[in-house]
């Protein structure tokens, strides 16, 4: 039996066009965010190290449609009419003041290996020197936690003198900001900007080590203060309402953040990109009206170590590098030697414009066509050299974006891949997809090492918890459309098949040779079994390798250590901070879970045996 969905929180039909008894229009009243503090025992996450308690639940106000955006309602739940793309509520977190950064891995001595890895202790060295670059879990991949590998990677576009930053002159030391004032803007793209009445006082009085959050919900974009002790968490610092476009993704440039400056890039459903500086309320519009690419933007991130360059994935399967300070111009793909455009039916990188192009007067800086289907997400590696891209065709692509080549192509068990992230040390890549699985891929061995069943619907977001990771043990979390939050623990000794299934077969997961490939490799086994990290020489001179799909019967399974339905609506984002876990759902609920008060760093965790079934 078909059940109608619940009515919206805001009366959409008469929000703008309604009239009062005297015929005068009803004034527009924006709904407010709601803050709750549930204390029921059901709002707890029980894990081996302790109990995570729900600190608060913030419900973001959903704005009504703009009057020019006539909602097309179709009562048929099976209708295939194209609908505007949406992404749910996603967050970008940042702490502007210097603070203790994501912990470096605690190094274990090589001769202190223990025979039993089922129980371990996660420790942190307080005496280690740590730099402060970023805080949110989405930014972990941009910070080098071990080996200093980022220092070995050249900056993106360093071989092109036309992309070199200006040196000397009056403007070389000035912090560049957008030019247009968003509050006073008469652009039809921005409908309304609502700053807090006492925004300046709140910014002056707040704790400089507090947590800023930027969140999108439908056509609204909110700047929030999620600091633990703030009394104004439900009140936005600034709310921006766009006319028709929905912001689908956003990212903060942690390279040049300061106490009074942030650069934020936002990608929209109309293909427009907004470069926004919240402290000055200035903005600039890039790819205006889709002049470069008119496809909606599914993900956007600043290129690590760059002050002005960011990468956007368009839903037509194109990755485009933009410069926030360059003007736009109509883009015509340049002629390049695009040999090996396809790898056995899959799209390889087709270079529409190379980063080494001599035509850098206007955007784009570079453009790569990598798929004929939608790109869902991408993530930069901690070594600042590689890019992991997942798409609707079920492919995980590893790209050396400095050389503009694809090195590896992996495929999901079935269905598209929805989300991706790197482990803090760059050893592993996590993906979540429409096969309801979280998959762990080893970049050193270039193979899938484990599949993680536990979700009952599509997996929408995955993230590592760097405060519970070291050089052997990893903690990560995942959320999905089944409204569940799952936490997982694994260590390097667990990533193998049980003895009963570890019969050496040609192309099996236990074989020292790589999985089936579509080309022959010389001396590949020693290179792929290297113990070094994913460095700049890992794939030197190699062509793209397409990896065959490994059977689930021959792949290790990892059960979750915690699984709980934490919301009534599909979850779409998860993030880890030093003192909490944060989740968000498609309906605008942002929940913050406090970590256990004691024993967070030194607690003993018992890992479940590989292959055991989750409850």
mmCIF file of N, CA, C and O in Angstrom, residues 359-448:
data_model
loop_
_atom_site.group_PDB
_atom_site.id
_atom_site.type_symbol
_atom_site.label_atom_id
_atom_site.label_comp_id
_atom_site.label_asym_id
_atom_site.label_seq_id
_atom_site.Cartn_x
_atom_site.Cartn_y
_atom_site.Cartn_z
ATOM 1 N N UNK A 359 47.657 28.061 -22.557
ATOM 2 C CA UNK A 359 46.510 28.959 -22.575
ATOM 3 C C UNK A 359 45.881 28.973 -21.185
ATOM 4 O O UNK A 359 44.962 28.200 -20.881
ATOM 5 N N UNK A 360 46.374 29.834 -20.313
ATOM 6 C CA UNK A 360 45.903 29.909 -18.940
ATOM 7 C C UNK A 360 45.403 31.306 -18.592
ATOM 8 O O UNK A 360 45.450 31.723 -17.444
ATOM 9 N N UNK A 361 44.874 32.010 -19.587
ATOM 10 C CA UNK A 361 44.355 33.350 -19.323
ATOM 11 C C UNK A 361 43.010 33.314 -18.615
ATOM 12 O O UNK A 361 42.628 34.274 -17.950
ATOM 13 N N UNK A 362 42.276 32.216 -18.776
ATOM 14 C CA UNK A 362 40.945 32.127 -18.190
ATOM 15 C C UNK A 362 40.694 30.699 -17.742
ATOM 16 O O UNK A 362 41.419 29.768 -18.108
ATOM 17 N N UNK A 363 39.664 30.527 -16.918
ATOM 18 C CA UNK A 363 39.253 29.182 -16.518
ATOM 19 C C UNK A 363 38.715 28.417 -17.722
ATOM 20 O O UNK A 363 38.168 29.017 -18.654
ATOM 21 N N UNK A 364 38.879 27.072 -17.722
ATOM 22 C CA UNK A 364 39.429 26.239 -16.670
ATOM 23 C C UNK A 364 40.952 26.121 -16.744
ATOM 24 O O UNK A 364 41.549 26.336 -17.802
ATOM 25 N N UNK A 365 41.559 25.759 -15.608
ATOM 26 C CA UNK A 365 42.992 25.489 -15.588
ATOM 27 C C UNK A 365 43.278 24.131 -16.228
ATOM 28 O O UNK A 365 44.261 23.959 -16.946
ATOM 29 N N UNK A 366 42.399 23.155 -15.962
ATOM 30 C CA UNK A 366 42.511 21.825 -16.564
ATOM 31 C C UNK A 366 41.131 21.202 -16.607
ATOM 32 O O UNK A 366 40.242 21.553 -15.809
ATOM 33 N N UNK A 367 40.938 20.261 -17.536
ATOM 34 C CA UNK A 367 39.659 19.580 -17.680
ATOM 35 C C UNK A 367 39.918 18.161 -18.155
ATOM 36 O O UNK A 367 40.613 17.953 -19.151
ATOM 37 N N UNK A 368 39.343 17.178 -17.398
ATOM 38 C CA UNK A 368 39.548 15.764 -17.733
ATOM 39 C C UNK A 368 38.199 15.062 -17.767
ATOM 40 O O UNK A 368 37.437 15.095 -16.805
ATOM 41 N N UNK A 369 37.939 14.392 -18.870
ATOM 42 C CA UNK A 369 36.747 13.560 -18.984
ATOM 43 C C UNK A 369 37.146 12.139 -18.607
ATOM 44 O O UNK A 369 37.984 11.521 -19.260
ATOM 45 N N UNK A 370 36.559 11.590 -17.526
ATOM 46 C CA UNK A 370 36.984 10.277 -17.056
ATOM 47 C C UNK A 370 35.871 9.241 -17.116
ATOM 48 O O UNK A 370 36.139 8.050 -16.960
ATOM 49 N N UNK A 371 34.621 9.655 -17.327
ATOM 50 C CA UNK A 371 33.529 8.697 -17.337
ATOM 51 C C UNK A 371 32.379 9.253 -18.161
ATOM 52 O O UNK A 371 32.252 10.474 -18.333
ATOM 53 N N UNK A 372 31.553 8.346 -18.675
ATOM 54 C CA UNK A 372 30.346 8.759 -19.380
ATOM 55 C C UNK A 372 29.142 8.807 -18.447
ATOM 56 O O UNK A 372 28.044 9.124 -18.887
ATOM 57 N N UNK A 373 29.362 8.466 -17.185
ATOM 58 C CA UNK A 373 28.296 8.531 -16.195
ATOM 59 C C UNK A 373 28.709 9.473 -15.059
ATOM 60 O O UNK A 373 29.845 9.938 -14.992
ATOM 61 N N UNK A 374 27.780 9.695 -14.176
ATOM 62 C CA UNK A 374 27.949 10.689 -13.119
ATOM 63 C C UNK A 374 29.079 10.320 -12.160
ATOM 64 O O UNK A 374 29.203 9.179 -11.722
ATOM 65 N N UNK A 375 29.914 11.297 -11.855
ATOM 66 C CA UNK A 375 30.905 11.164 -10.782
ATOM 67 C C UNK A 375 30.209 11.519 -9.476
ATOM 68 O O UNK A 375 29.606 12.582 -9.338
ATOM 69 N N UNK A 376 30.296 10.622 -8.489
ATOM 70 C CA UNK A 376 29.603 10.853 -7.224
ATOM 71 C C UNK A 376 30.476 11.523 -6.175
ATOM 72 O O UNK A 376 29.984 12.328 -5.378
ATOM 73 N N UNK A 377 31.773 11.196 -6.131
ATOM 74 C CA UNK A 377 32.643 11.765 -5.103
ATOM 75 C C UNK A 377 34.092 11.516 -5.485
ATOM 76 O O UNK A 377 34.399 10.647 -6.313
ATOM 77 N N UNK A 378 34.982 12.282 -4.868
ATOM 78 C CA UNK A 378 36.417 12.060 -5.032
ATOM 79 C C UNK A 378 37.118 12.510 -3.767
ATOM 80 O O UNK A 378 36.559 13.233 -2.933
ATOM 81 N N UNK A 379 38.375 12.078 -3.595
ATOM 82 C CA UNK A 379 39.152 12.426 -2.408
ATOM 83 C C UNK A 379 40.628 12.459 -2.772
ATOM 84 O O UNK A 379 41.110 11.613 -3.544
ATOM 85 N N UNK A 380 41.359 13.427 -2.208
ATOM 86 C CA UNK A 380 42.795 13.547 -2.406
ATOM 87 C C UNK A 380 43.528 12.668 -1.404
ATOM 88 O O UNK A 380 43.116 12.532 -0.246
ATOM 89 N N UNK A 381 44.633 12.090 -1.842
ATOM 90 C CA UNK A 381 45.440 11.244 -0.965
ATOM 91 C C UNK A 381 46.300 12.095 -0.045
ATOM 92 O O UNK A 381 46.599 13.251 -0.351
ATOM 93 N N UNK A 382 46.737 11.533 1.095
ATOM 94 C CA UNK A 382 47.590 12.310 2.008
ATOM 95 C C UNK A 382 48.931 12.688 1.414
ATOM 96 O O UNK A 382 49.558 13.632 1.903
ATOM 97 N N UNK A 383 49.404 11.987 0.365
ATOM 98 C CA UNK A 383 50.684 12.355 -0.233
ATOM 99 C C UNK A 383 50.545 13.496 -1.237
ATOM 100 O O UNK A 383 51.520 13.898 -1.860
ATOM 101 N N UNK A 384 49.308 14.002 -1.412
ATOM 102 C CA UNK A 384 49.045 15.141 -2.292
ATOM 103 C C UNK A 384 49.438 14.852 -3.734
ATOM 104 O O UNK A 384 49.867 15.753 -4.457
ATOM 105 N N UNK A 385 49.266 13.612 -4.147
ATOM 106 C CA UNK A 385 49.612 13.241 -5.522
ATOM 107 C C UNK A 385 48.477 12.492 -6.206
ATOM 108 O O UNK A 385 48.284 12.655 -7.407
ATOM 109 N N UNK A 386 47.750 11.680 -5.459
ATOM 110 C CA UNK A 386 46.760 10.807 -6.069
ATOM 111 C C UNK A 386 45.339 11.248 -5.741
ATOM 112 O O UNK A 386 45.088 11.936 -4.747
ATOM 113 N N UNK A 387 44.444 10.799 -6.594
ATOM 114 C CA UNK A 387 43.036 11.154 -6.496
ATOM 115 C C UNK A 387 42.225 9.869 -6.627
ATOM 116 O O UNK A 387 42.436 9.087 -7.557
ATOM 117 N N UNK A 388 41.336 9.618 -5.686
ATOM 118 C CA UNK A 388 40.413 8.488 -5.757
ATOM 119 C C UNK A 388 39.050 9.021 -6.175
ATOM 120 O O UNK A 388 38.504 9.915 -5.523
ATOM 121 N N UNK A 389 38.494 8.474 -7.255
ATOM 122 C CA UNK A 389 37.243 8.961 -7.828
ATOM 123 C C UNK A 389 36.271 7.791 -7.938
ATOM 124 O O UNK A 389 36.633 6.729 -8.455
ATOM 125 N N UNK A 390 35.042 7.971 -7.459
ATOM 126 C CA UNK A 390 34.009 6.947 -7.586
ATOM 127 C C UNK A 390 32.854 7.512 -8.407
ATOM 128 O O UNK A 390 32.551 8.708 -8.344
ATOM 129 N N UNK A 391 32.223 6.638 -9.175
ATOM 130 C CA UNK A 391 31.204 7.104 -10.108
ATOM 131 C C UNK A 391 30.033 6.140 -10.167
ATOM 132 O O UNK A 391 30.055 5.045 -9.592
ATOM 133 N N UNK A 392 29.017 6.559 -10.902
ATOM 134 C CA UNK A 392 27.778 5.803 -11.009
ATOM 135 C C UNK A 392 27.966 4.498 -11.770
ATOM 136 O O UNK A 392 27.124 3.597 -11.659
ATOM 137 N N UNK A 393 29.027 4.375 -12.544
ATOM 138 C CA UNK A 393 29.259 3.137 -13.284
ATOM 139 C C UNK A 393 29.907 2.058 -12.421
ATOM 140 O O UNK A 393 30.284 0.993 -12.933
ATOM 141 N N UNK A 394 30.061 2.315 -11.113
ATOM 142 C CA UNK A 394 30.599 1.321 -10.200
ATOM 143 C C UNK A 394 32.103 1.241 -10.177
ATOM 144 O O UNK A 394 32.657 0.256 -9.688
ATOM 145 N N UNK A 395 32.785 2.267 -10.657
ATOM 146 C CA UNK A 395 34.239 2.239 -10.764
ATOM 147 C C UNK A 395 34.898 3.099 -9.694
ATOM 148 O O UNK A 395 34.398 4.172 -9.346
ATOM 149 N N UNK A 396 36.009 2.585 -9.177
ATOM 150 C CA UNK A 396 36.932 3.353 -8.346
ATOM 151 C C UNK A 396 38.181 3.584 -9.175
ATOM 152 O O UNK A 396 38.857 2.630 -9.565
ATOM 153 N N UNK A 397 38.480 4.828 -9.468
ATOM 154 C CA UNK A 397 39.636 5.173 -10.283
ATOM 155 C C UNK A 397 40.684 5.842 -9.405
ATOM 156 O O UNK A 397 40.363 6.758 -8.638
ATOM 157 N N UNK A 398 41.919 5.390 -9.520
ATOM 158 C CA UNK A 398 43.049 6.021 -8.853
ATOM 159 C C UNK A 398 43.811 6.802 -9.912
ATOM 160 O O UNK A 398 44.290 6.228 -10.902
ATOM 161 N N UNK A 399 43.909 8.101 -9.713
ATOM 162 C CA UNK A 399 44.488 8.998 -10.715
ATOM 163 C C UNK A 399 45.683 9.722 -10.115
ATOM 164 O O UNK A 399 45.603 10.246 -8.999
ATOM 165 N N UNK A 400 46.792 9.712 -10.839
ATOM 166 C CA UNK A 400 47.919 10.579 -10.507
ATOM 167 C C UNK A 400 47.629 11.924 -11.158
ATOM 168 O O UNK A 400 47.899 12.134 -12.342
ATOM 169 N N UNK A 401 47.037 12.831 -10.374
ATOM 170 C CA UNK A 401 46.555 14.070 -10.988
ATOM 171 C C UNK A 401 47.683 15.038 -11.308
ATOM 172 O O UNK A 401 47.489 15.980 -12.083
ATOM 173 N N UNK A 402 48.874 14.818 -10.741
ATOM 174 C CA UNK A 402 50.006 15.658 -11.117
ATOM 175 C C UNK A 402 50.481 15.324 -12.529
ATOM 176 O O UNK A 402 50.927 16.200 -13.271
ATOM 177 N N UNK A 403 50.388 14.042 -12.894
ATOM 178 C CA UNK A 403 50.790 13.611 -14.246
ATOM 179 C C UNK A 403 49.598 13.474 -15.185
ATOM 180 O O UNK A 403 49.792 13.193 -16.371
ATOM 181 N N UNK A 404 48.379 13.608 -14.646
ATOM 182 C CA UNK A 404 47.161 13.497 -15.443
ATOM 183 C C UNK A 404 47.036 12.121 -16.098
ATOM 184 O O UNK A 404 46.725 11.996 -17.282
ATOM 185 N N UNK A 405 47.280 11.080 -15.308
ATOM 186 C CA UNK A 405 47.141 9.714 -15.804
ATOM 187 C C UNK A 405 46.368 8.889 -14.778
ATOM 188 O O UNK A 405 46.428 9.161 -13.575
ATOM 189 N N UNK A 406 45.621 7.888 -15.256
ATOM 190 C CA UNK A 406 44.922 6.969 -14.377
ATOM 191 C C UNK A 406 45.784 5.727 -14.207
ATOM 192 O O UNK A 406 46.235 5.128 -15.188
ATOM 193 N N UNK A 407 46.017 5.315 -12.979
ATOM 194 C CA UNK A 407 46.899 4.189 -12.706
ATOM 195 C C UNK A 407 46.147 2.903 -12.453
ATOM 196 O O UNK A 407 46.633 1.822 -12.798
ATOM 197 N N UNK A 408 44.970 2.985 -11.799
ATOM 198 C CA UNK A 408 44.233 1.781 -11.444
ATOM 199 C C UNK A 408 42.745 1.997 -11.621
ATOM 200 O O UNK A 408 42.224 3.100 -11.413
ATOM 201 N N UNK A 409 42.064 0.904 -11.980
ATOM 202 C CA UNK A 409 40.622 0.915 -12.150
ATOM 203 C C UNK A 409 40.042 -0.307 -11.443
ATOM 204 O O UNK A 409 40.340 -1.452 -11.802
ATOM 205 N N UNK A 410 39.252 -0.069 -10.393
ATOM 206 C CA UNK A 410 38.587 -1.124 -9.638
ATOM 207 C C UNK A 410 37.086 -1.026 -9.872
ATOM 208 O O UNK A 410 36.568 0.037 -10.236
ATOM 209 N N UNK A 411 36.382 -2.138 -9.635
ATOM 210 C CA UNK A 411 34.941 -2.186 -9.890
ATOM 211 C C UNK A 411 34.220 -2.723 -8.669
ATOM 212 O O UNK A 411 34.711 -3.625 -7.990
ATOM 213 N N UNK A 412 33.038 -2.171 -8.399
ATOM 214 C CA UNK A 412 32.232 -2.609 -7.259
ATOM 215 C C UNK A 412 31.668 -4.000 -7.511
ATOM 216 O O UNK A 412 31.691 -4.520 -8.635
ATOM 217 N N UNK A 413 31.136 -4.591 -6.443
ATOM 218 C CA UNK A 413 30.497 -5.898 -6.579
ATOM 219 C C UNK A 413 29.306 -5.785 -7.523
ATOM 220 O O UNK A 413 29.128 -6.598 -8.417
ATOM 221 N N UNK A 414 28.478 -4.785 -7.328
ATOM 222 C CA UNK A 414 27.471 -4.401 -8.316
ATOM 223 C C UNK A 414 26.980 -3.009 -7.952
ATOM 224 O O UNK A 414 27.108 -2.564 -6.809
ATOM 225 N N UNK A 415 26.426 -2.303 -8.916
ATOM 226 C CA UNK A 415 25.881 -0.974 -8.671
ATOM 227 C C UNK A 415 26.955 0.094 -8.601
ATOM 228 O O UNK A 415 28.157 -0.170 -8.654
ATOM 229 N N UNK A 416 26.517 1.330 -8.478
ATOM 230 C CA UNK A 416 27.424 2.457 -8.429
ATOM 231 C C UNK A 416 28.078 2.615 -7.074
ATOM 232 O O UNK A 416 27.606 2.098 -6.059
ATOM 233 N N UNK A 417 29.193 3.336 -7.057
ATOM 234 C CA UNK A 417 29.875 3.696 -5.822
ATOM 235 C C UNK A 417 29.493 5.124 -5.464
ATOM 236 O O UNK A 417 29.534 6.020 -6.314
ATOM 237 N N UNK A 418 29.172 5.365 -4.191
ATOM 238 C CA UNK A 418 28.593 6.639 -3.770
ATOM 239 C C UNK A 418 29.574 7.551 -3.048
ATOM 240 O O UNK A 418 29.426 8.771 -3.091
ATOM 241 N N UNK A 419 30.566 6.984 -2.337
ATOM 242 C CA UNK A 419 31.428 7.800 -1.487
ATOM 243 C C UNK A 419 32.805 7.152 -1.400
ATOM 244 O O UNK A 419 32.967 5.958 -1.659
ATOM 245 N N UNK A 420 33.804 7.953 -1.002
ATOM 246 C CA UNK A 420 35.187 7.473 -0.967
ATOM 247 C C UNK A 420 35.976 8.308 0.022
ATOM 248 O O UNK A 420 35.689 9.498 0.231
ATOM 249 N N UNK A 421 36.969 7.695 0.662
ATOM 250 C CA UNK A 421 37.913 8.427 1.506
ATOM 251 C C UNK A 421 39.190 7.613 1.640
ATOM 252 O O UNK A 421 39.200 6.394 1.418
ATOM 253 N N UNK A 422 40.300 8.282 2.009
ATOM 254 C CA UNK A 422 41.600 7.658 2.219
ATOM 255 C C UNK A 422 41.843 7.467 3.710
ATOM 256 O O UNK A 422 41.374 8.264 4.540
ATOM 257 N N UNK A 423 42.602 6.433 4.040
ATOM 258 C CA UNK A 423 43.077 6.313 5.414
ATOM 259 C C UNK A 423 44.099 7.413 5.676
ATOM 260 O O UNK A 423 44.742 7.907 4.740
ATOM 261 N N UNK A 424 44.284 7.826 6.924
ATOM 262 C CA UNK A 424 45.202 8.936 7.197
ATOM 263 C C UNK A 424 46.631 8.694 6.738
ATOM 264 O O UNK A 424 47.351 9.652 6.481
ATOM 265 N N UNK A 425 47.060 7.432 6.633
ATOM 266 C CA UNK A 425 48.422 7.143 6.178
ATOM 267 C C UNK A 425 48.488 6.845 4.693
ATOM 268 O O UNK A 425 49.560 6.559 4.165
ATOM 269 N N UNK A 426 47.378 6.886 3.994
ATOM 270 C CA UNK A 426 47.374 6.655 2.559
ATOM 271 C C UNK A 426 47.495 5.202 2.154
ATOM 272 O O UNK A 426 47.651 4.915 0.965
ATOM 273 N N UNK A 427 47.396 4.260 3.098
ATOM 274 C CA UNK A 427 47.550 2.849 2.778
ATOM 275 C C UNK A 427 46.272 2.250 2.192
ATOM 276 O O UNK A 427 46.347 1.327 1.388
ATOM 277 N N UNK A 428 45.125 2.759 2.610
ATOM 278 C CA UNK A 428 43.858 2.145 2.221
ATOM 279 C C UNK A 428 42.892 3.209 1.705
ATOM 280 O O UNK A 428 42.971 4.391 2.054
ATOM 281 N N UNK A 429 41.962 2.731 0.874
ATOM 282 C CA UNK A 429 40.865 3.560 0.391
ATOM 283 C C UNK A 429 39.561 2.864 0.752
ATOM 284 O O UNK A 429 39.414 1.652 0.560
ATOM 285 N N UNK A 430 38.622 3.630 1.299
ATOM 286 C CA UNK A 430 37.288 3.122 1.607
ATOM 287 C C UNK A 430 36.309 3.604 0.550
ATOM 288 O O UNK A 430 36.371 4.763 0.113
ATOM 289 N N UNK A 431 35.395 2.719 0.147
ATOM 290 C CA UNK A 431 34.298 3.117 -0.720
ATOM 291 C C UNK A 431 33.000 2.555 -0.168
ATOM 292 O O UNK A 431 32.983 1.511 0.482
ATOM 293 N N UNK A 432 31.917 3.250 -0.408
ATOM 294 C CA UNK A 432 30.587 2.769 -0.070
ATOM 295 C C UNK A 432 29.704 2.894 -1.288
ATOM 296 O O UNK A 432 29.843 3.850 -2.067
ATOM 297 N N UNK A 433 28.800 1.946 -1.479
ATOM 298 C CA UNK A 433 28.065 1.961 -2.725
ATOM 299 C C UNK A 433 26.647 1.452 -2.642
ATOM 300 O O UNK A 433 26.084 1.217 -1.564
ATOM 301 N N UNK A 434 26.085 1.268 -3.828
ATOM 302 C CA UNK A 434 24.722 0.808 -3.969
ATOM 303 C C UNK A 434 24.597 -0.698 -3.750
ATOM 304 O O UNK A 434 23.481 -1.228 -3.790
ATOM 305 N N UNK A 435 25.716 -1.388 -3.543
ATOM 306 C CA UNK A 435 25.670 -2.800 -3.181
ATOM 307 C C UNK A 435 25.546 -2.997 -1.672
ATOM 308 O O UNK A 435 25.682 -4.128 -1.179
ATOM 309 N N UNK A 436 25.291 -1.907 -0.936
ATOM 310 C CA UNK A 436 25.114 -1.911 0.524
ATOM 311 C C UNK A 436 26.384 -2.313 1.257
ATOM 312 O O UNK A 436 26.326 -2.701 2.427
ATOM 313 N N UNK A 437 27.531 -2.215 0.612
ATOM 314 C CA UNK A 437 28.786 -2.655 1.201
ATOM 315 C C UNK A 437 29.758 -1.490 1.350
ATOM 316 O O UNK A 437 29.764 -0.555 0.539
ATOM 317 N N UNK A 438 30.560 -1.552 2.391
ATOM 318 C CA UNK A 438 31.767 -0.737 2.496
ATOM 319 C C UNK A 438 32.932 -1.638 2.079
ATOM 320 O O UNK A 438 33.043 -2.767 2.566
ATOM 321 N N UNK A 439 33.760 -1.174 1.162
ATOM 322 C CA UNK A 439 34.882 -1.967 0.660
ATOM 323 C C UNK A 439 36.194 -1.300 1.056
ATOM 324 O O UNK A 439 36.309 -0.065 1.045
ATOM 325 N N UNK A 440 37.167 -2.137 1.416
ATOM 326 C CA UNK A 440 38.509 -1.663 1.782
ATOM 327 C C UNK A 440 39.467 -2.094 0.684
ATOM 328 O O UNK A 440 39.577 -3.285 0.373
ATOM 329 N N UNK A 441 40.166 -1.130 0.103
ATOM 330 C CA UNK A 441 41.105 -1.387 -0.982
ATOM 331 C C UNK A 441 42.509 -1.038 -0.513
ATOM 332 O O UNK A 441 42.721 0.021 0.083
ATOM 333 N N UNK A 442 43.461 -1.928 -0.782
ATOM 334 C CA UNK A 442 44.860 -1.666 -0.445
ATOM 335 C C UNK A 442 45.561 -1.098 -1.661
ATOM 336 O O UNK A 442 45.574 -1.714 -2.733
ATOM 337 N N UNK A 443 46.152 0.085 -1.489
ATOM 338 C CA UNK A 443 46.831 0.719 -2.612
ATOM 339 C C UNK A 443 48.243 0.190 -2.783
ATOM 340 O O UNK A 443 48.811 0.277 -3.870
ATOM 341 N N UNK A 444 48.851 -0.346 -1.723
ATOM 342 C CA UNK A 444 50.161 -0.968 -1.877
ATOM 343 C C UNK A 444 50.057 -2.272 -2.665
ATOM 344 O O UNK A 444 50.841 -2.532 -3.576
ATOM 345 N N UNK A 445 49.091 -3.105 -2.289
ATOM 346 C CA UNK A 445 48.927 -4.395 -2.952
ATOM 347 C C UNK A 445 48.007 -4.309 -4.150
ATOM 348 O O UNK A 445 47.869 -5.277 -4.902
ATOM 349 N N UNK A 446 47.336 -3.168 -4.316
ATOM 350 C CA UNK A 446 46.478 -2.888 -5.459
ATOM 351 C C UNK A 446 45.412 -3.978 -5.609
ATOM 352 O O UNK A 446 45.295 -4.615 -6.657
ATOM 353 N N UNK A 447 44.630 -4.169 -4.580
ATOM 354 C CA UNK A 447 43.566 -5.163 -4.590
ATOM 355 C C UNK A 447 42.561 -4.833 -3.494
ATOM 356 O O UNK A 447 42.832 -4.032 -2.592
ATOM 357 N N UNK A 448 41.399 -5.458 -3.559
ATOM 358 C CA UNK A 448 40.427 -5.347 -2.475
ATOM 359 C C UNK A 448 40.852 -6.317 -1.383
ATOM 360 O O UNK A 448 41.239 -7.451 -1.647
#
